[in-house]
Amino acid sequence: MVEQHPPRSLIVTFYGAYGRAFRGPVPVSALVRLLGAAGVDAPSARSSVSRLKRRGFLLPARAGDGSAAYELSEEAHELLEDGDRRIYGAPRRSEEWLLAVFSVPEQERAKRHLLRSRLARLGFGSVSPGVWIAPAHLHGETLRTLDRLRLTPYVELFRGVHLGFAPTAESVARWWDLAALAKQHEEFLDLHEPALRALHAGPAPDPEAAYRGYLLALDSWRRLPYADPGLPRDLLPADWPGDRSAAVFAELHDRLRDIGAGFVEP
């Protein structure tokens, strides 16, 4: 199985993993070199950087030597900090639920589509067209996201417990596509568990190999804590693969991240 890593995604992953610790703005030449080590050619890297600049994720700047460089926008910093809590934080399990109930006028249906897509990206499941649900520990990130997108006038948030009428596990299986989530975990394991076994069997990788392996593993993993938002373990199938995939990523992080940092700023 070969996984595709779009250049724009790898740039976001790079800034999340290493870019914020860079000494000042990251020079364009360094971005080209570092993305090249992950298999991205220079024209694709430059084009993807330009698209992220247009989206407001990156801002043009100057490196210490005066060369062209990019730094993160304030919004990008906030997005990556929210990502840190999802990707690197200990798994959180809520006994309560967060309900998002929304109504958007027909003449503003573009905002309705944006609202649904963002709730889905945050990990919400759909109860009905205007009622979405998530574990309650996502309330802070949900508030920040809706406020940043100016969607708060259309939404009411509630926190509480599920009282019936179907068993909660049956309801969770309706609100989320658990089979699709399990498949994502299994695909991650198929791609990256062999790399972890190779690390167990061989010597520590050199900095460039560690950087490349970590960047690709993180780019694969970072979407999973959003698709699978920390549902209560007792409401999931007994053979749920999420625990194993989280353990594999955590060990890859421990074994590769710091070694790879030696390649980022030699």
Tab-separated table of C-alpha atoms in Angstrom:
chain	number	residue	atom	x	y	z
A	1	MET	CA	0.000	0.000	0.000
A	2	VAL	CA	1.409	3.386	-1.035
A	3	GLU	CA	0.106	6.494	0.698
A	4	GLN	CA	-0.042	9.877	-0.984
A	5	HIS	CA	1.252	12.866	0.967
A	6	PRO	CA	0.145	16.123	-0.721
A	7	PRO	CA	2.865	18.794	-0.505
A	8	ARG	CA	0.537	21.301	1.180
A	9	SER	CA	-0.289	18.767	3.882
A	10	LEU	CA	3.398	18.030	4.447
A	11	ILE	CA	4.134	21.742	4.883
A	12	VAL	CA	1.471	22.026	7.601
A	13	THR	CA	2.852	18.861	9.205
A	14	PHE	CA	6.402	20.237	9.062
A	15	TYR	CA	5.408	23.455	10.820
A	16	GLY	CA	3.541	21.460	13.447
A	17	ALA	CA	6.472	19.144	14.081
A	18	TYR	CA	9.519	21.364	13.627
A	19	GLY	CA	8.795	24.785	12.126
A	20	ARG	CA	7.746	26.490	15.349
A	21	ALA	CA	11.096	25.640	16.936
A	22	PHE	CA	13.035	27.074	13.998
A	23	ARG	CA	15.318	30.023	14.756
A	24	GLY	CA	13.111	32.715	13.259
A	25	PRO	CA	11.080	32.488	10.031
A	26	VAL	CA	11.821	29.442	7.915
A	27	PRO	CA	13.754	30.398	4.741
A	28	VAL	CA	12.206	29.277	1.464
A	29	SER	CA	15.452	27.476	0.632
A	30	ALA	CA	15.166	25.469	3.869
A	31	LEU	CA	11.550	24.572	3.134
A	32	VAL	CA	12.539	23.326	-0.325
A	33	ARG	CA	15.380	21.249	1.146
A	34	LEU	CA	13.281	19.792	3.943
A	35	LEU	CA	10.316	18.961	1.746
A	36	GLY	CA	12.692	17.487	-0.819
A	37	ALA	CA	13.850	15.008	1.804
A	38	ALA	CA	10.226	13.849	2.044
A	39	GLY	CA	9.912	13.417	-1.733
A	40	VAL	CA	8.474	16.805	-2.770
A	41	ASP	CA	10.124	18.509	-5.744
A	42	ALA	CA	10.998	22.212	-5.578
A	43	PRO	CA	8.238	23.535	-7.910
A	44	SER	CA	5.561	21.663	-5.937
A	45	ALA	CA	6.965	22.956	-2.654
A	46	ARG	CA	6.989	26.574	-3.842
A	47	SER	CA	3.489	26.291	-5.326
A	48	SER	CA	2.094	24.800	-2.119
A	49	VAL	CA	3.732	27.491	0.006
A	50	SER	CA	2.079	30.120	-2.185
A	51	ARG	CA	-1.333	28.514	-1.688
A	52	LEU	CA	-0.868	28.459	2.078
A	53	LYS	CA	0.109	32.134	1.930
A	54	ARG	CA	-3.104	32.958	0.046
A	55	ARG	CA	-5.096	31.082	2.677
A	56	GLY	CA	-3.479	33.162	5.432
A	57	PHE	CA	-1.706	30.205	7.052
A	58	LEU	CA	1.785	31.499	6.178
A	59	LEU	CA	3.018	35.086	6.114
A	60	PRO	CA	5.988	36.329	4.067
A	61	ALA	CA	8.987	37.346	6.155
A	62	ARG	CA	12.755	37.642	6.019
A	63	ALA	CA	15.284	35.279	7.520
A	64	GLY	CA	18.226	36.544	9.543
A	65	ASP	CA	20.374	36.711	6.406
A	66	GLY	CA	17.737	38.720	4.543
A	67	SER	CA	16.562	35.853	2.338
A	68	ALA	CA	12.877	35.179	1.618
A	69	ALA	CA	11.178	33.221	4.375
A	70	TYR	CA	7.753	32.393	5.832
A	71	GLU	CA	6.332	32.483	9.330
A	72	LEU	CA	3.043	31.279	10.765
A	73	SER	CA	0.064	33.592	11.055
A	74	GLU	CA	-1.627	34.023	14.429
A	75	GLU	CA	-4.498	31.845	13.231
A	76	ALA	CA	-2.057	29.137	12.132
A	77	HIS	CA	-0.423	29.154	15.572
A	78	GLU	CA	-3.847	28.655	17.167
A	79	LEU	CA	-4.704	25.803	14.789
A	80	LEU	CA	-1.412	24.047	15.486
A	81	GLU	CA	-1.775	24.483	19.241
A	82	ASP	CA	-5.222	22.891	19.064
A	83	GLY	CA	-3.627	20.145	16.981
A	84	ASP	CA	-0.963	19.573	19.632
A	85	ARG	CA	-3.633	18.779	22.198
A	86	ARG	CA	-5.248	16.265	19.858
A	87	ILE	CA	-2.128	14.664	18.413
A	88	TYR	CA	0.246	14.563	21.368
A	89	GLY	CA	-2.008	14.841	24.404
A	90	ALA	CA	-3.077	11.843	26.419
A	91	PRO	CA	-6.337	10.377	25.063
A	92	ARG	CA	-9.287	11.999	26.774
A	93	ARG	CA	-12.552	10.191	27.434
A	94	SER	CA	-15.680	12.124	28.350
A	95	GLU	CA	-18.677	10.707	30.169
A	96	GLU	CA	-20.686	13.701	28.950
A	97	TRP	CA	-21.566	14.833	25.439
A	98	LEU	CA	-21.384	18.175	23.658
A	99	LEU	CA	-24.378	18.997	21.455
A	100	ALA	CA	-24.184	21.589	18.686
A	101	VAL	CA	-27.652	22.667	17.546
A	102	PHE	CA	-27.680	25.065	14.637
A	103	SER	CA	-29.977	26.828	12.229
A	104	VAL	CA	-28.737	28.822	9.228
A	105	PRO	CA	-31.083	30.857	6.998
A	106	GLU	CA	-31.480	29.563	3.458
A	107	GLN	CA	-29.970	32.727	2.015
A	108	GLU	CA	-26.763	31.924	3.944
A	109	ARG	CA	-26.574	28.245	3.011
A	110	ALA	CA	-22.845	28.552	2.233
A	111	LYS	CA	-22.324	29.095	5.963
A	112	ARG	CA	-24.468	26.028	6.634
A	113	HIS	CA	-22.116	23.948	4.497
A	114	LEU	CA	-19.075	25.485	6.221
A	115	LEU	CA	-20.556	24.796	9.644
A	116	ARG	CA	-21.295	21.145	8.858
A	117	SER	CA	-17.879	20.564	7.332
A	118	ARG	CA	-16.059	22.133	10.294
A	119	LEU	CA	-18.054	20.191	12.845
A	120	ALA	CA	-17.238	17.004	10.941
A	121	ARG	CA	-13.542	17.948	10.870
A	122	LEU	CA	-13.629	18.541	14.616
A	123	GLY	CA	-14.905	14.973	15.068
A	124	PHE	CA	-18.610	15.554	15.612
A	125	GLY	CA	-21.094	12.872	14.653
A	126	SER	CA	-24.458	13.694	13.096
A	127	VAL	CA	-27.621	13.033	15.110
A	128	SER	CA	-29.871	14.849	12.630
A	129	PRO	CA	-29.321	17.611	10.023
A	130	GLY	CA	-29.184	20.410	12.606
A	131	VAL	CA	-27.978	18.467	15.645
A	132	TRP	CA	-24.377	17.238	15.945
A	133	ILE	CA	-22.675	15.533	18.875
A	134	ALA	CA	-19.148	15.045	20.198
A	135	PRO	CA	-17.396	14.066	23.422
A	136	ALA	CA	-17.672	16.969	25.861
A	137	HIS	CA	-13.906	17.474	26.137
A	138	LEU	CA	-13.976	19.070	22.662
A	139	HIS	CA	-15.914	22.102	23.888
A	140	GLY	CA	-12.907	24.446	24.085
A	141	GLU	CA	-11.632	23.722	20.599
A	142	THR	CA	-15.198	23.898	19.247
A	143	LEU	CA	-15.729	27.336	20.790
A	144	ARG	CA	-12.447	28.636	19.354
A	145	THR	CA	-13.185	27.234	15.897
A	146	LEU	CA	-16.721	28.618	15.665
A	147	ASP	CA	-15.581	32.002	16.946
A	148	ARG	CA	-12.690	32.151	14.466
A	149	LEU	CA	-15.071	31.389	11.573
A	150	ARG	CA	-17.707	33.837	12.878
A	151	LEU	CA	-20.305	31.088	13.084
A	152	THR	CA	-21.338	31.506	16.715
A	153	PRO	CA	-24.593	33.413	15.908
A	154	TYR	CA	-25.969	30.257	14.267
A	155	VAL	CA	-25.107	27.701	16.960
A	156	GLU	CA	-26.186	26.779	20.470
A	157	LEU	CA	-23.957	24.419	22.459
A	158	PHE	CA	-25.218	22.113	25.213
A	159	ARG	CA	-23.437	19.699	27.516
A	160	GLY	CA	-25.085	16.640	29.075
A	161	VAL	CA	-25.620	12.883	29.198
A	162	HIS	CA	-27.443	10.487	26.905
A	163	LEU	CA	-30.658	9.317	28.579
A	164	GLY	CA	-32.194	7.127	25.874
A	165	PHE	CA	-33.962	5.594	24.272
A	166	ALA	CA	-31.591	3.276	22.379
A	167	PRO	CA	-28.506	1.998	24.214
A	168	THR	CA	-25.744	4.580	23.908
A	169	ALA	CA	-23.423	2.171	22.062
A	170	GLU	CA	-26.088	1.644	19.386
A	171	SER	CA	-26.579	5.398	19.070
A	172	VAL	CA	-22.832	6.019	18.745
A	173	ALA	CA	-22.735	3.499	15.887
A	174	ARG	CA	-25.379	5.612	14.113
A	175	TRP	CA	-23.773	8.971	14.833
A	176	TRP	CA	-20.302	7.915	13.621
A	177	ASP	CA	-19.239	5.547	10.842
A	178	LEU	CA	-17.222	3.260	13.102
A	179	ALA	CA	-16.326	0.858	10.292
A	180	ALA	CA	-14.750	3.702	8.318
A	181	LEU	CA	-12.878	4.926	11.407
A	182	ALA	CA	-11.561	1.440	12.130
A	183	LYS	CA	-10.374	1.178	8.525
A	184	GLN	CA	-8.392	4.406	8.893
A	185	HIS	CA	-6.656	3.030	11.985
A	186	GLU	CA	-5.908	-0.239	10.194
A	187	GLU	CA	-4.480	1.581	7.182
A	188	PHE	CA	-2.190	3.568	9.464
A	189	LEU	CA	-1.010	0.341	11.073
A	190	ASP	CA	-0.425	-1.317	7.687
A	191	LEU	CA	1.751	1.614	6.631
A	192	HIS	CA	3.700	2.379	9.785
A	193	GLU	CA	3.801	-0.662	12.048
A	194	PRO	CA	6.395	-2.323	9.748
A	195	ALA	CA	8.600	0.769	10.118
A	196	LEU	CA	8.392	0.454	13.897
A	197	ARG	CA	9.331	-3.229	13.725
A	198	ALA	CA	12.331	-2.269	11.586
A	199	LEU	CA	13.410	0.230	14.233
A	200	HIS	CA	13.187	-2.495	16.871
A	201	ALA	CA	15.381	-4.791	14.801
A	202	GLY	CA	18.039	-2.377	13.562
A	203	PRO	CA	20.258	0.517	14.648
A	204	ALA	CA	18.931	4.010	15.262
A	205	PRO	CA	18.341	5.884	11.995
A	206	ASP	CA	20.463	8.821	10.886
A	207	PRO	CA	18.881	12.302	11.267
A	208	GLU	CA	17.639	12.550	7.666
A	209	ALA	CA	15.993	9.115	7.735
A	210	ALA	CA	14.460	9.843	11.149
A	211	TYR	CA	13.140	13.201	9.926
A	212	ARG	CA	11.595	11.679	6.809
A	213	GLY	CA	10.071	8.753	8.693
A	214	TYR	CA	8.633	10.965	11.399
A	215	LEU	CA	7.243	13.580	9.010
A	216	LEU	CA	5.441	10.942	6.939
A	217	ALA	CA	4.133	9.102	10.006
A	218	LEU	CA	2.857	12.342	11.545
A	219	ASP	CA	1.258	13.393	8.251
A	220	SER	CA	-0.587	10.056	8.205
A	221	TRP	CA	-1.533	10.131	11.882
A	222	ARG	CA	-2.578	13.736	12.523
A	223	ARG	CA	-6.025	13.365	10.926
A	224	LEU	CA	-6.970	10.338	13.006
A	225	PRO	CA	-7.451	12.099	16.368
A	226	TYR	CA	-9.973	14.308	14.559
A	227	ALA	CA	-11.830	11.560	12.733
A	228	ASP	CA	-11.804	9.483	15.948
A	229	PRO	CA	-12.431	12.159	18.620
A	230	GLY	CA	-11.912	10.090	21.782
A	231	LEU	CA	-15.165	8.185	22.019
A	232	PRO	CA	-15.665	6.284	25.293
A	233	ARG	CA	-13.859	2.953	24.981
A	234	ASP	CA	-16.786	0.930	26.350
A	235	LEU	CA	-18.969	2.200	23.494
A	236	LEU	CA	-16.605	0.909	20.793
A	237	PRO	CA	-16.209	-2.615	19.368
A	238	ALA	CA	-14.070	-4.977	21.440
A	239	ASP	CA	-11.490	-5.324	18.650
A	240	TRP	CA	-11.132	-1.569	18.138
A	241	PRO	CA	-7.742	-0.882	16.443
A	242	GLY	CA	-7.436	2.702	17.677
A	243	ASP	CA	-5.518	1.807	20.832
A	244	ARG	CA	-2.838	-0.032	18.841
A	245	SER	CA	-2.481	2.686	16.203
A	246	ALA	CA	-2.100	5.328	18.940
A	247	ALA	CA	0.589	3.237	20.622
A	248	VAL	CA	2.465	2.788	17.322
A	249	PHE	CA	2.440	6.525	16.609
A	250	ALA	CA	3.516	7.361	20.170
A	251	GLU	CA	6.542	5.065	19.895
A	252	LEU	CA	7.477	6.402	16.450
A	253	HIS	CA	7.296	9.889	17.929
A	254	ASP	CA	9.573	8.922	20.814
A	255	ARG	CA	12.106	7.170	18.572
A	256	LEU	CA	12.237	9.556	15.600
A	257	ARG	CA	11.161	13.097	16.413
A	258	ASP	CA	14.219	14.331	18.315
A	259	ILE	CA	16.723	12.537	16.064
A	260	GLY	CA	15.020	14.076	13.031
A	261	ALA	CA	15.386	17.564	14.541
A	262	GLY	CA	19.104	17.248	13.854
A	263	PHE	CA	18.377	17.301	10.121
A	264	VAL	CA	16.083	20.320	10.264
A	265	GLU	CA	18.668	22.859	11.409
A	266	PRO	CA	22.083	21.287	10.833
